[in-house]
Amino acid sequence: MNSEKTERKRQDELQAVTRMIEIYCRGKHSHTGSLCKDCQELMNYAHSRIQNCPFMKTKTFCSNCKVHCYSPDMRIKIKEVMKFSGPRIMLYHPIMCIKHVLTSLSAKFKKYGGL
Ligand SMILES: [Zn+2]
C-alpha cells in the first residue's frame, strides 16, 4: 500500500473516531455543539494514537489493533464509545460504513492473494 493510501486511511479513521465520540457525547452526556471535557480528552487521546499508529499501513480499518495500544482506562472509554456509536454511525454516516466494508474486504482479498 502506498503512503498516500495510508494517509487517506488515517484521515478516515480520524474522522470516524471523531464522529463516534460526537455521537456518544450527544447521546450519553446530552452535550450539543461541543464535546464535554471527558470526551474531548478521549478524542485528543484517540487522535494521538491514530497519528502515531505504526500499523496503519497493514491493519484493516477499525481493527482491534487500535484498542490494544490504548492505556487501560482509555481502552474502557473507547470501547464504551464504540458500543454506543457503532450501530448509530450507520444511520448518520452510511457512506463511511460502506467505505469501511470496502476497506475490510479489499484487505481480506489481499490476504488470500486474490484480486
Ligand atoms: Zn461527553
PDB file of C-alpha atoms and ligand atoms in Angstrom:
ATOM      1  CA  MET A   1       0.000   0.000   0.000  1.00  0.00           C
ATOM      2  CA  ASN A   2       1.468   3.379  -0.905  1.00  0.00           C
ATOM      3  CA  SER A   3       1.817   6.180   1.604  1.00  0.00           C
ATOM      4  CA  GLU A   4      -0.915   8.264   0.011  1.00  0.00           C
ATOM      5  CA  LYS A   5      -3.435   5.493   0.651  1.00  0.00           C
ATOM      6  CA  THR A   6      -2.135   5.037   4.166  1.00  0.00           C
ATOM      7  CA  GLU A   7      -2.611   8.729   4.786  1.00  0.00           C
ATOM      8  CA  ARG A   8      -6.157   8.597   3.477  1.00  0.00           C
ATOM      9  CA  LYS A   9      -6.900   5.660   5.736  1.00  0.00           C
ATOM     10  CA  ARG A  10      -5.502   7.602   8.663  1.00  0.00           C
ATOM     11  CA  GLN A  11      -7.766  10.543   7.808  1.00  0.00           C
ATOM     12  CA  ASP A  12     -10.778   8.234   7.513  1.00  0.00           C
ATOM     13  CA  GLU A  13     -10.035   6.741  10.862  1.00  0.00           C
ATOM     14  CA  LEU A  14      -9.608  10.150  12.489  1.00  0.00           C
ATOM     15  CA  GLN A  15     -12.919  11.222  11.041  1.00  0.00           C
ATOM     16  CA  ALA A  16     -14.670   8.045  12.152  1.00  0.00           C
ATOM     17  CA  VAL A  17     -13.420   8.286  15.722  1.00  0.00           C
ATOM     18  CA  THR A  18     -14.368  11.963  15.878  1.00  0.00           C
ATOM     19  CA  ARG A  19     -17.908  11.199  14.683  1.00  0.00           C
ATOM     20  CA  MET A  20     -18.288   8.310  17.108  1.00  0.00           C
ATOM     21  CA  ILE A  21     -17.220  10.388  20.084  1.00  0.00           C
ATOM     22  CA  GLU A  22     -19.550  13.201  18.998  1.00  0.00           C
ATOM     23  CA  ILE A  23     -22.480  10.793  18.751  1.00  0.00           C
ATOM     24  CA  TYR A  24     -21.594   9.295  22.110  1.00  0.00           C
ATOM     25  CA  CYS A  25     -21.282  12.637  23.887  1.00  0.00           C
ATOM     26  CA  ARG A  26     -24.525  13.927  22.421  1.00  0.00           C
ATOM     27  CA  GLY A  27     -26.414  10.736  23.266  1.00  0.00           C
ATOM     28  CA  LYS A  28     -24.904   9.924  26.638  1.00  0.00           C
ATOM     29  CA  HIS A  29     -23.941  13.282  28.062  1.00  0.00           C
ATOM     30  CA  SER A  30     -26.587  15.405  26.312  1.00  0.00           C
ATOM     31  CA  HIS A  31     -23.881  17.695  25.011  1.00  0.00           C
ATOM     32  CA  THR A  32     -24.584  19.513  21.769  1.00  0.00           C
ATOM     33  CA  GLY A  33     -22.255  21.631  19.705  1.00  0.00           C
ATOM     34  CA  SER A  34     -19.062  20.805  21.545  1.00  0.00           C
ATOM     35  CA  LEU A  35     -17.781  17.825  23.493  1.00  0.00           C
ATOM     36  CA  CYS A  36     -17.718  17.650  27.277  1.00  0.00           C
ATOM     37  CA  LYS A  37     -14.342  17.704  28.988  1.00  0.00           C
ATOM     38  CA  ASP A  38     -14.061  13.907  29.304  1.00  0.00           C
ATOM     39  CA  CYS A  39     -14.968  13.254  25.704  1.00  0.00           C
ATOM     40  CA  GLN A  40     -12.632  15.977  24.483  1.00  0.00           C
ATOM     41  CA  GLU A  41      -9.830  14.338  26.402  1.00  0.00           C
ATOM     42  CA  LEU A  42     -10.674  10.946  24.949  1.00  0.00           C
ATOM     43  CA  MET A  43     -10.753  12.391  21.453  1.00  0.00           C
ATOM     44  CA  ASN A  44      -7.356  14.047  21.862  1.00  0.00           C
ATOM     45  CA  TYR A  45      -6.001  10.752  23.087  1.00  0.00           C
ATOM     46  CA  ALA A  46      -7.561   8.729  20.263  1.00  0.00           C
ATOM     47  CA  HIS A  47      -6.220  11.186  17.697  1.00  0.00           C
ATOM     48  CA  SER A  48      -2.713  10.963  19.064  1.00  0.00           C
ATOM     49  CA  ARG A  49      -2.889   7.155  18.953  1.00  0.00           C
ATOM     50  CA  ILE A  50      -4.011   7.210  15.336  1.00  0.00           C
ATOM     51  CA  GLN A  51      -1.375   9.782  14.358  1.00  0.00           C
ATOM     52  CA  ASN A  52       1.333   7.631  15.870  1.00  0.00           C
ATOM     53  CA  CYS A  53      -0.005   4.223  14.889  1.00  0.00           C
ATOM     54  CA  PRO A  54       2.823   2.169  13.395  1.00  0.00           C
ATOM     55  CA  PHE A  55       0.393  -0.392  11.988  1.00  0.00           C
ATOM     56  CA  MET A  56      -1.629   1.988   9.841  1.00  0.00           C
ATOM     57  CA  LYS A  57      -0.110   0.522   6.699  1.00  0.00           C
ATOM     58  CA  THR A  58      -1.039  -3.077   7.353  1.00  0.00           C
ATOM     59  CA  LYS A  59      -4.004  -3.146   9.680  1.00  0.00           C
ATOM     60  CA  THR A  60      -7.578  -3.062   8.469  1.00  0.00           C
ATOM     61  CA  PHE A  61      -9.765  -0.102   9.307  1.00  0.00           C
ATOM     62  CA  CYS A  62     -11.471  -0.398  12.719  1.00  0.00           C
ATOM     63  CA  SER A  63      -9.437  -3.478  13.646  1.00  0.00           C
ATOM     64  CA  ASN A  64      -8.875  -4.371  17.257  1.00  0.00           C
ATOM     65  CA  CYS A  65      -5.262  -3.366  16.957  1.00  0.00           C
ATOM     66  CA  LYS A  66      -6.094   0.218  17.737  1.00  0.00           C
ATOM     67  CA  VAL A  67      -7.672  -0.743  21.022  1.00  0.00           C
ATOM     68  CA  HIS A  68      -4.581  -2.631  22.145  1.00  0.00           C
ATOM     69  CA  CYS A  69      -2.338   0.408  22.115  1.00  0.00           C
ATOM     70  CA  TYR A  70      -4.685   2.366  24.371  1.00  0.00           C
ATOM     71  CA  SER A  71      -3.976   2.681  28.082  1.00  0.00           C
ATOM     72  CA  PRO A  72      -6.370   0.563  30.197  1.00  0.00           C
ATOM     73  CA  ASP A  73      -8.661   3.406  31.284  1.00  0.00           C
ATOM     74  CA  MET A  74      -8.798   4.943  27.813  1.00  0.00           C
ATOM     75  CA  ARG A  75      -9.477   1.489  26.378  1.00  0.00           C
ATOM     76  CA  ILE A  76     -12.547   1.152  28.599  1.00  0.00           C
ATOM     77  CA  LYS A  77     -13.787   4.552  27.487  1.00  0.00           C
ATOM     78  CA  ILE A  78     -13.277   3.998  23.778  1.00  0.00           C
ATOM     79  CA  LYS A  79     -14.965   0.604  23.985  1.00  0.00           C
ATOM     80  CA  GLU A  80     -17.993   2.287  25.525  1.00  0.00           C
ATOM     81  CA  VAL A  81     -17.993   4.801  22.685  1.00  0.00           C
ATOM     82  CA  MET A  82     -17.735   2.070  20.030  1.00  0.00           C
ATOM     83  CA  LYS A  83     -20.500   0.045  21.633  1.00  0.00           C
ATOM     84  CA  PHE A  84     -22.780   3.064  21.794  1.00  0.00           C
ATOM     85  CA  SER A  85     -21.916   4.737  18.500  1.00  0.00           C
ATOM     86  CA  GLY A  86     -21.038   1.735  16.344  1.00  0.00           C
ATOM     87  CA  PRO A  87     -24.636   0.845  15.395  1.00  0.00           C
ATOM     88  CA  ARG A  88     -25.663   4.513  15.275  1.00  0.00           C
ATOM     89  CA  ILE A  89     -22.930   5.646  12.936  1.00  0.00           C
ATOM     90  CA  MET A  90     -24.604   3.578  10.209  1.00  0.00           C
ATOM     91  CA  LEU A  91     -27.693   5.767  10.485  1.00  0.00           C
ATOM     92  CA  TYR A  92     -25.775   9.016  10.484  1.00  0.00           C
ATOM     93  CA  HIS A  93     -22.977   8.125   8.112  1.00  0.00           C
ATOM     94  CA  PRO A  94     -23.875   5.262   5.787  1.00  0.00           C
ATOM     95  CA  ILE A  95     -21.139   6.256   3.330  1.00  0.00           C
ATOM     96  CA  MET A  96     -18.492   5.884   5.976  1.00  0.00           C
ATOM     97  CA  CYS A  97     -19.738   2.372   6.688  1.00  0.00           C
ATOM     98  CA  ILE A  98     -19.708   1.389   3.059  1.00  0.00           C
ATOM     99  CA  LYS A  99     -16.135   2.619   2.868  1.00  0.00           C
ATOM    100  CA  HIS A 100     -15.318   0.609   5.949  1.00  0.00           C
ATOM    101  CA  VAL A 101     -16.749  -2.545   4.433  1.00  0.00           C
ATOM    102  CA  LEU A 102     -14.867  -1.988   1.194  1.00  0.00           C
ATOM    103  CA  THR A 103     -11.611  -1.387   3.028  1.00  0.00           C
ATOM    104  CA  SER A 104     -12.085  -4.547   5.083  1.00  0.00           C
ATOM    105  CA  LEU A 105     -12.998  -6.584   2.041  1.00  0.00           C
ATOM    106  CA  SER A 106     -10.079  -5.496  -0.074  1.00  0.00           C
ATOM    107  CA  ALA A 107      -7.739  -6.244   2.832  1.00  0.00           C
ATOM    108  CA  LYS A 108      -9.229  -9.709   3.074  1.00  0.00           C
ATOM    109  CA  PHE A 109      -8.823 -10.356  -0.634  1.00  0.00           C
ATOM    110  CA  LYS A 110      -5.231  -9.231  -0.470  1.00  0.00           C
ATOM    111  CA  LYS A 111      -4.577 -11.619   2.369  1.00  0.00           C
ATOM    112  CA  TYR A 112      -5.682 -14.549   0.241  1.00  0.00           C
ATOM    113  CA  GLY A 113      -3.763 -13.329  -2.758  1.00  0.00           C
ATOM    114  CA  GLY A 114      -6.860 -12.593  -4.815  1.00  0.00           C
ATOM    115  CA  LEU A 115      -7.823  -9.541  -6.881  1.00  0.00           C
TER     116      LEU A 115
HETATM  117 ZN    ZN B   1     -19.232  13.618  26.778  1.00  0.00          ZN
END
